[in-house]
Short mmCIF file of C-alpha atoms in Angstrom, two decimals:
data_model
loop_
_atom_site.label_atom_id
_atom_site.label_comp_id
_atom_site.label_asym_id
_atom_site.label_seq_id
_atom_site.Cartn_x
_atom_site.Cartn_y
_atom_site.Cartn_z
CA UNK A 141 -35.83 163.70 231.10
CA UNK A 142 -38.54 161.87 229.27
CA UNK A 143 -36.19 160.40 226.81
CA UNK A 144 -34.29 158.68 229.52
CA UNK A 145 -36.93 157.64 231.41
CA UNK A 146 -38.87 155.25 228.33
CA UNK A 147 -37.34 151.56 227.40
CA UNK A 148 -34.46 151.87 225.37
CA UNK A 149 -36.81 148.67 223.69
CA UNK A 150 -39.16 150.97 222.80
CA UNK A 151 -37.63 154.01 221.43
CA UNK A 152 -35.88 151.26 219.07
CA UNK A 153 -39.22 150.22 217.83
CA UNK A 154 -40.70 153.98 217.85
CA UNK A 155 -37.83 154.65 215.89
CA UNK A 156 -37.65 152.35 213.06
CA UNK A 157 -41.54 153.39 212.36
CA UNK A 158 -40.41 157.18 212.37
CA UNK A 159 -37.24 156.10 210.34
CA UNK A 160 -39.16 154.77 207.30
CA UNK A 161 -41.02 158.13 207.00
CA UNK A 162 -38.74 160.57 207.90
CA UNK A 163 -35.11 159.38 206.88
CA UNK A 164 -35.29 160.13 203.33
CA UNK A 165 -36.33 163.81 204.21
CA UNK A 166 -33.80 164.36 206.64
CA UNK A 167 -32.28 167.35 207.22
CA UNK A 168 -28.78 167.85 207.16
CA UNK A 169 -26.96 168.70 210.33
CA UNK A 170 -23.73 169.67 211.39
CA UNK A 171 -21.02 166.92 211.60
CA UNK A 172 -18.02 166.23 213.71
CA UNK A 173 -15.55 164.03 213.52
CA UNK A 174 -12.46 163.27 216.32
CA UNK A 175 -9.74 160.52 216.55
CA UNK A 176 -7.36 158.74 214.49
CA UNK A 177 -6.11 157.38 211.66
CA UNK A 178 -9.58 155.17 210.73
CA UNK A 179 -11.07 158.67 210.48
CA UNK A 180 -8.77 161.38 209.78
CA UNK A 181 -9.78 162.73 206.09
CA UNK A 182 -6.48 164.97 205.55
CA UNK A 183 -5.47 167.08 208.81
CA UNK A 184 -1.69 165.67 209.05
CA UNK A 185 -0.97 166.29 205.64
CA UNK A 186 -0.93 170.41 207.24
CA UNK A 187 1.59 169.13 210.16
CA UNK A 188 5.76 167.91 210.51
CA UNK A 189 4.75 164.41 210.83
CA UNK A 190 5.55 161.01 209.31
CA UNK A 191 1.86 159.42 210.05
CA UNK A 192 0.55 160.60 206.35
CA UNK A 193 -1.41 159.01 203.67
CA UNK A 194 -0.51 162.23 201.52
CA UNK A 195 1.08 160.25 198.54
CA UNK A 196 -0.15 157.83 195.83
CA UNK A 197 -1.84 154.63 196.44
CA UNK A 198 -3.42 156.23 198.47
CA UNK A 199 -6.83 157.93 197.12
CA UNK A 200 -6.92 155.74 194.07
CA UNK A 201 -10.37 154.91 194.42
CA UNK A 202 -11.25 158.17 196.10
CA UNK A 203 -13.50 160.68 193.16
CA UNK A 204 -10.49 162.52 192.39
CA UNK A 205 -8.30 159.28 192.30
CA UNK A 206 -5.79 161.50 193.95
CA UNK A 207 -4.37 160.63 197.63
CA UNK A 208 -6.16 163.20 200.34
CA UNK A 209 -4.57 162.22 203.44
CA UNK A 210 -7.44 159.52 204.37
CA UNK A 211 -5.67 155.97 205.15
CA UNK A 212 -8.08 154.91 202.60
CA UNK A 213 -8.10 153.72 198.65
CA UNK A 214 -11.04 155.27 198.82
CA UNK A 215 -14.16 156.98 200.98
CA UNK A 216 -13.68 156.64 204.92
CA UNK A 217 -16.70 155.98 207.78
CA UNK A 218 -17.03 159.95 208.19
CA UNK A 219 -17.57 160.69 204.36
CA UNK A 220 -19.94 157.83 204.72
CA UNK A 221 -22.05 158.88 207.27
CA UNK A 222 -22.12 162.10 205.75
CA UNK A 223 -23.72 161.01 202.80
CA UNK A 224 -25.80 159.11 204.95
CA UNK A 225 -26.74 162.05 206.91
CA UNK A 226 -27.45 164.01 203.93
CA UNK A 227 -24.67 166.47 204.51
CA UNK A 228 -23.21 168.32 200.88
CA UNK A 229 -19.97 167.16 201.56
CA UNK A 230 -18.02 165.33 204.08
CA UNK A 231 -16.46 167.88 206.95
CA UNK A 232 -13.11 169.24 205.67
CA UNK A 233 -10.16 168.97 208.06
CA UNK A 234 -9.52 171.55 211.00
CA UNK A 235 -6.36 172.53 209.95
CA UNK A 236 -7.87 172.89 206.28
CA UNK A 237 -7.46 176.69 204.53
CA UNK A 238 -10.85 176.01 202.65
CA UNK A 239 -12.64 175.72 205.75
CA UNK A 240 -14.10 178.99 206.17
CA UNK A 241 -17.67 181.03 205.90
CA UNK A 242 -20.66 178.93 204.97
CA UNK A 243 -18.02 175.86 205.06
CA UNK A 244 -17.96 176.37 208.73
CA UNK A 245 -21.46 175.55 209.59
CA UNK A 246 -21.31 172.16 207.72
CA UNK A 247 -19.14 170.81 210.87
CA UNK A 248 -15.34 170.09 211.01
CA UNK A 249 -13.05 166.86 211.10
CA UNK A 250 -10.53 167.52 214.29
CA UNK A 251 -9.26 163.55 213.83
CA UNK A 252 -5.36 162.99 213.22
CA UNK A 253 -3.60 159.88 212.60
CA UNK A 254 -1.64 158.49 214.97
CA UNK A 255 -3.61 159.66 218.54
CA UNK A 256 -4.44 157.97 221.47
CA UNK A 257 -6.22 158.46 224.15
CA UNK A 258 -3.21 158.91 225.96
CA UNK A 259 -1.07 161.52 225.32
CA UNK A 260 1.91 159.68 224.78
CA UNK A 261 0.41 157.40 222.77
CA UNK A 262 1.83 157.92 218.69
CA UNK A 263 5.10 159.95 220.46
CA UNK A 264 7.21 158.44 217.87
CA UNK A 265 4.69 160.64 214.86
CA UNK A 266 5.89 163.83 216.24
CA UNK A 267 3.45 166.57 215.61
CA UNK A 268 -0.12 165.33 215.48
CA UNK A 269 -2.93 166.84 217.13
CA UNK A 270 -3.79 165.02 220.45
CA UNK A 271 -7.21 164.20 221.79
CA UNK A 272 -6.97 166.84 224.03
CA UNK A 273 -5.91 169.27 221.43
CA UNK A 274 -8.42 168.42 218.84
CA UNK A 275 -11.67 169.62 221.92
CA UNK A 276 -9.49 172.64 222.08
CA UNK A 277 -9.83 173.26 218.22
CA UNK A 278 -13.45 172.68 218.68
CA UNK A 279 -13.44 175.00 221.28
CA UNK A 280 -11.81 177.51 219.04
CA UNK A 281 -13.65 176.50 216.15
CA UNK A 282 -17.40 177.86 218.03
CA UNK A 283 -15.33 181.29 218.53
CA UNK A 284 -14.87 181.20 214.32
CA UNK A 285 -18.65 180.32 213.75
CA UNK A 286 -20.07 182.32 216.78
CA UNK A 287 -18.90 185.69 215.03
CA UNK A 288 -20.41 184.53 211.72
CA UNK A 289 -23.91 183.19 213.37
CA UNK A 290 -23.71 184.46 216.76
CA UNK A 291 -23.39 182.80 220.22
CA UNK A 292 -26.75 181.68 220.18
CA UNK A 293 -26.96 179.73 216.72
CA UNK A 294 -23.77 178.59 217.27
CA UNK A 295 -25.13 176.57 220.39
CA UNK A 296 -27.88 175.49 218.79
CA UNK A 297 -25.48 174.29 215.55
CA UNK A 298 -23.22 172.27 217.98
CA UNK A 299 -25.91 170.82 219.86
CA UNK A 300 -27.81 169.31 217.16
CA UNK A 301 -25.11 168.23 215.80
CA UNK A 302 -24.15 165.05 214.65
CA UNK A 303 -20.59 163.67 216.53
CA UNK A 304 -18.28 160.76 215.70
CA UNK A 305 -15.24 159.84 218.13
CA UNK A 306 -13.15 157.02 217.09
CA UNK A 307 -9.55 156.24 218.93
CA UNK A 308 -8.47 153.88 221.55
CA UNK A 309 -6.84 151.15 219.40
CA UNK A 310 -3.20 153.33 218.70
CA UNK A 311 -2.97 153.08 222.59
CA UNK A 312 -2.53 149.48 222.32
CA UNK A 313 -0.50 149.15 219.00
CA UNK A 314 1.52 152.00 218.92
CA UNK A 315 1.62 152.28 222.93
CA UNK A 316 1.35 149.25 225.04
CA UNK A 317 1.82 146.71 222.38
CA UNK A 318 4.65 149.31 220.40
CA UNK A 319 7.71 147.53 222.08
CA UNK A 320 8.78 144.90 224.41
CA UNK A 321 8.75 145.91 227.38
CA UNK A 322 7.26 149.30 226.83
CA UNK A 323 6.90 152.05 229.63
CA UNK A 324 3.35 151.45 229.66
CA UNK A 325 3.28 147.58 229.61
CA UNK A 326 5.72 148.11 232.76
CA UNK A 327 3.70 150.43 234.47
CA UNK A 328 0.55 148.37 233.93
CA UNK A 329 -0.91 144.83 233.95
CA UNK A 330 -3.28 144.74 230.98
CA UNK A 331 -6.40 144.61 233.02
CA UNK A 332 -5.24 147.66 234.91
CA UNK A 333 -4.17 149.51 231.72
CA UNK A 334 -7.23 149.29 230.28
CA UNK A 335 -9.15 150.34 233.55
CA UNK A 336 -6.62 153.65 233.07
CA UNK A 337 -7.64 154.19 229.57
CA UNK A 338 -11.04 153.87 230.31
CA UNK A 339 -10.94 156.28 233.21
CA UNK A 340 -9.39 158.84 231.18
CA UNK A 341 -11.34 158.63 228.04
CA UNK A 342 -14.54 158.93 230.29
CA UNK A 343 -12.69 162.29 231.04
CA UNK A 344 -12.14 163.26 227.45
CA UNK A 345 -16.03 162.44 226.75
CA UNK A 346 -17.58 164.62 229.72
CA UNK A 347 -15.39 167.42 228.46
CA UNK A 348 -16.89 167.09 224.29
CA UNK A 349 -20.54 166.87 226.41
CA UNK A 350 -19.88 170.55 228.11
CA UNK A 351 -18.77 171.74 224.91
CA UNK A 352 -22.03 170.71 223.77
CA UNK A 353 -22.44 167.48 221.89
CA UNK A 354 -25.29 165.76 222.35
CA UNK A 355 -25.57 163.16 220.18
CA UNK A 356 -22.03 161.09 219.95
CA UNK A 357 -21.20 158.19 217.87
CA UNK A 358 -18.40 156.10 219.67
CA UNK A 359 -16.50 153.58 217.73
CA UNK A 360 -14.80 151.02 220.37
CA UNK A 361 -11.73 149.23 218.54
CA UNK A 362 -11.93 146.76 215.87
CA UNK A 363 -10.17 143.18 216.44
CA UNK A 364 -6.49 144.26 216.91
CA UNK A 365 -5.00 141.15 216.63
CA UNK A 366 -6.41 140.34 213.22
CA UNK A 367 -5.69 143.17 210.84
CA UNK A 368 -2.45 142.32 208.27
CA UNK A 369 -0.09 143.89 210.15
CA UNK A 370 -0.29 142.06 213.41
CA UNK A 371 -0.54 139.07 211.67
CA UNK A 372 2.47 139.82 209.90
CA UNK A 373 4.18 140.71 213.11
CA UNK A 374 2.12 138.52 216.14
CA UNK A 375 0.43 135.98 214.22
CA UNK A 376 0.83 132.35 215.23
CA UNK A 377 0.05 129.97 211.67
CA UNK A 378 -1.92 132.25 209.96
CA UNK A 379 -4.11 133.08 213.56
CA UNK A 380 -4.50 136.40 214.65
CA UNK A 381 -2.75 137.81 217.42
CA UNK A 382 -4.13 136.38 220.83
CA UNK A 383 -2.54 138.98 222.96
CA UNK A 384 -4.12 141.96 220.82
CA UNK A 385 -7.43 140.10 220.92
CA UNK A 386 -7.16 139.72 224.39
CA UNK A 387 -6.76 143.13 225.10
CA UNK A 388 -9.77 144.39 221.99
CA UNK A 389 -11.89 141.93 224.49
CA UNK A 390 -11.01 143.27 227.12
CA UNK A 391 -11.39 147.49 226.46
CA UNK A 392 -14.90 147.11 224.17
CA UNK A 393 -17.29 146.10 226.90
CA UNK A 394 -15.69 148.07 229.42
CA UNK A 395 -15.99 150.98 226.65
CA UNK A 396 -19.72 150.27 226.69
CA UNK A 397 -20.29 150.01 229.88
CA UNK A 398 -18.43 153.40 230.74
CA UNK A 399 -20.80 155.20 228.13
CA UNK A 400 -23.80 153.96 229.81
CA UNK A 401 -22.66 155.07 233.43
CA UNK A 402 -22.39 158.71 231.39
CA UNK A 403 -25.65 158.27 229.90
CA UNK A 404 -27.35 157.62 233.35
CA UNK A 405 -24.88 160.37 235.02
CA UNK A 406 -26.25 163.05 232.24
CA UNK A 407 -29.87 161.37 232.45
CA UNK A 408 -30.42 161.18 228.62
CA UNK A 409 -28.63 159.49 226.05
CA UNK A 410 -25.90 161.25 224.54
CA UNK A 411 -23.14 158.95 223.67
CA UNK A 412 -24.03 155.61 221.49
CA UNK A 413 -21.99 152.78 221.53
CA UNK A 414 -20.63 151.00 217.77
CA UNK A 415 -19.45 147.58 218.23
CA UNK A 416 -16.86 148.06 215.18
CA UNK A 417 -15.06 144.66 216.92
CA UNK A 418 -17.92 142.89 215.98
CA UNK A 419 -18.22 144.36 212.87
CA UNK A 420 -14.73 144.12 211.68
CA UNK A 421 -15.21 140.28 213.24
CA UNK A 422 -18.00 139.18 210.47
CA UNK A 423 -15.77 140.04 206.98
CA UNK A 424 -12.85 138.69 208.95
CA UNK A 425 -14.10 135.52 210.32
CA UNK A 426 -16.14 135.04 206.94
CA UNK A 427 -14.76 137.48 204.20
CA UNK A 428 -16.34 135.26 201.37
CA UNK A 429 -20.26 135.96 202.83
CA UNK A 430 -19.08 139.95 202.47
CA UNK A 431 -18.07 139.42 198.95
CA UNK A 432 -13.89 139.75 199.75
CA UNK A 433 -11.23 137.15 198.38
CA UNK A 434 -9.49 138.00 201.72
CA UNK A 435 -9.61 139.43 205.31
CA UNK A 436 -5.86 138.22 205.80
CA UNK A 437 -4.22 139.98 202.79
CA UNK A 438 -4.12 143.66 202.87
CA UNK A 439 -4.86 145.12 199.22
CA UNK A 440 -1.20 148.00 199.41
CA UNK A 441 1.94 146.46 201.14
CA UNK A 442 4.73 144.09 201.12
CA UNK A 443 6.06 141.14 203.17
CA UNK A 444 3.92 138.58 204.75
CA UNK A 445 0.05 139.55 204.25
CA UNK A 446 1.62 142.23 202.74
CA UNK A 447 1.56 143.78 206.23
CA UNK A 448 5.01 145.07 207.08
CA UNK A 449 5.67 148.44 206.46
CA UNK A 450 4.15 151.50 204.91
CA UNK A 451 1.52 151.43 201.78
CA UNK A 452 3.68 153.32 199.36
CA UNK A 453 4.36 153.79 194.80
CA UNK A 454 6.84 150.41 195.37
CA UNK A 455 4.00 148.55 197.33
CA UNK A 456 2.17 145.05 195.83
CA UNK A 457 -0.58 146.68 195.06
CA UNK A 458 -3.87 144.73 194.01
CA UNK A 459 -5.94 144.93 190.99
CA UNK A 460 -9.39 145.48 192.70
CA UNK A 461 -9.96 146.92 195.97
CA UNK A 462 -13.30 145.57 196.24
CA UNK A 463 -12.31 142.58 196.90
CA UNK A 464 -9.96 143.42 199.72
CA UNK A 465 -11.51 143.76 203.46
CA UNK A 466 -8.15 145.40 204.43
CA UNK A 467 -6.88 148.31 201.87
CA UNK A 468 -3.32 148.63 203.74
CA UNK A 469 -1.72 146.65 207.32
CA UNK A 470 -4.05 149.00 209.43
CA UNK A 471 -6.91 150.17 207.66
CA UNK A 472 -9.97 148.41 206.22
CA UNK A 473 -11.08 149.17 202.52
CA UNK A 474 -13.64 151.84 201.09
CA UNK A 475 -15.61 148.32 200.79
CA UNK A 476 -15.36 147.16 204.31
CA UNK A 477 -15.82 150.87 205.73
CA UNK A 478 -19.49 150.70 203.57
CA UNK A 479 -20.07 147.97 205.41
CA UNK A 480 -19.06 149.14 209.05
CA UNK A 481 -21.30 152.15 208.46
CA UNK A 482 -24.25 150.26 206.73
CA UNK A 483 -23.69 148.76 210.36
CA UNK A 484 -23.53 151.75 212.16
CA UNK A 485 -27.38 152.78 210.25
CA UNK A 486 -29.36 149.95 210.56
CA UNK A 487 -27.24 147.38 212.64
CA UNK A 488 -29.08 145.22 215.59
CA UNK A 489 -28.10 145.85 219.44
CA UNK A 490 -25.69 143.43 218.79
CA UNK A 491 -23.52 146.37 217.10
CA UNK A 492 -25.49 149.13 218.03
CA UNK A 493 -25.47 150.02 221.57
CA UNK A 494 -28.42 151.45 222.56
CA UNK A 495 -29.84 152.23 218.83
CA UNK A 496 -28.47 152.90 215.60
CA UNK A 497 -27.80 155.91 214.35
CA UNK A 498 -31.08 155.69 212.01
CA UNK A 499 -33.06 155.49 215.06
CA UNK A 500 -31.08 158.26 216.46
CA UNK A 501 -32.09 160.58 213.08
CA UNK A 502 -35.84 159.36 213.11
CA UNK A 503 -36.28 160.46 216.97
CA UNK A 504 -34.51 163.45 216.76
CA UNK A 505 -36.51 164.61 213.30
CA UNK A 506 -39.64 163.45 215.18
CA UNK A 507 -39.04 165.98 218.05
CA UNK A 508 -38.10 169.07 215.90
#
């Protein structure tokens, strides 16, 4: 196609020129969201499982100040984006009752904390909906808008639709990484486990691409090793956790690489790359130049870094948020998530792999 065949140099500079005239008028387009925890806005809170964020602190700083099920104090990246995007409200979950009639065609959030890539990744969560499961609800969820709009619209919905896939970094931490000795860790060498995860996750994306997305946001992990709870847990003196670094190294230009062998294979781009490593890596190596007090400290918790155990009523629980890169052991603040996504909009190659996603929205506005 034509698109492929131009520099990926050029459409960068083409599209920062469209961008500045057509961003602000931007249509809103459908939105979907897949993957875990970092991105889940409320699904498990509808499923027997203990990976929840269904109970106060959680939501404190979210409108309502009332917990939703996002692993959040506040806003996550896919409410974000969607205000970003220009959408009327962030997707509601899959599993959500209120997601029916006109609701339908404003996209869908199929992420669940706790998931993998890997099926048996999160086993010890129970009942949570697994990558593969979540492109079967999108599957099922065209049936529920085709007899609403049709077949037709309904393709045309999904295709121009705007996709973001985040997961990968439960396979290490609550897979690989979950035990001594773990199955997987036995089975595998590092290097070899993340060839396997890549090879499978390539699967996962060619399936999302014949159910029609064409214009995917992929998140690769952020720096494993350095969020609270692994230095709580791994850390050596206050370092993070060289082992979980190594492997974060290891998957995220692999990941990038894989996405640009599906580009090429599809002949346009479909699937953009989001250094979120790197990202996380500038508030944590310099949290000070971001405005935090801390990238060590998570804002909800207990123990060292407050980073063992759950974010709960009993947790230390800090005064201001905003000050806090990491909101609980896991999961980065409604701060550090603005951040990530002001990233994902107008970030350099160096995050954005081959564009951001406000190129993405100028060139696609300048072709309808």
């Amino acid at each position: 196609m034509a698109a492929a065949s131009l520099n990926f140099s050029t459409w960068i500079v083409l599209g920062l020129v469209f961008a500045l005239i057509v961003a602000p008028q931007a249509e809103a387009r459908a939105f979907f969201v897949f993957g875990d925890s970092l991105v889940d806005v409320g699904n498990n809170n509808y499923l027997a499982t203990i990976a929840r964020a269904d109970a106060p602190p959680y939501g404190i700083d979210y409108p309502t100040h009332r917990p939703t099920g996002r692993f959040s104090n506040g806003l996550n990246i896919p409410d974000i984006i969607s205000e970003q995007i220009g959408q009327p409200e962030s997707p509601l979950p899959y599993l959500s009752p209120e997601l029916t009639g006109e609701r339908l065609l404003n996209g869908a959030n199929f992420a669940s904390a706790g998931i993998g890539i890997l099926n048996d990744t999160g086993i010890q969560f129970l009942n949570i909906i697994r990558l593969f499961r979540q492109l079967h609800c999108f599957e099922e969820y065209q049936h529920r808008v085709s007899a609403l709009i049709g077949l037709q619209n309904t393709k045309q919905l999904v295709n121009k639709a705007l996709v973001l896939i985040t997961v990968g970094g439960n396979d290490f931490v609550n897979n690989y990484y979950l035990v001594p000795f773990s199955a997987r860790s036995r089975q595998y060498p590092l290097p070899e486990y993340v060839k396997y995860l890549i090879s499978e996750y390539k699967k996962q994306l060619k399936r999302l691409y014949e159910l029609g997305a064409r214009r995917v946001l992929v998140t690769g992990t952020g720096p494993l090793g350095c969020v609270p709870a692994e230095l709580a847990m791994r850390g050596t003196d206050g370092g993070c956790s060289a082992e979980l670094q190594r492997a974060a190294a290891l998957y995220n230009p692999q990941l990038v690489q894989m996405l640009q062998e599906l580009n090429r294979e599809i002949g346009e781009t479909i699937f953009i790359g989001a250094n979120t490593q790197q990202m996380h890596m500038d508030f944590v190596s310099d949290p000070q130049a971001y405005g935090f007090v801390t990238s060590k400290i998570a804002c909800c918790g207990q123990g060292p870094y407050n980073g063992l155990g759950l974010c709960t009523a009993l947790s230390n629980l800090c005064p201001n948020r905003d000050l806090y890169a990491f909101w609980d052991p896991f999961h980065p603040s409604e701060k550090a998530n603005r951040i990530i996504v002001q990233q994902i909009m107008s970030g350099s190659t160096k995050y954005m792999n081959p564009m951001n996603l406000s190129t993405v929205l100028a060139l696609d506005q300048s072709m309808t």
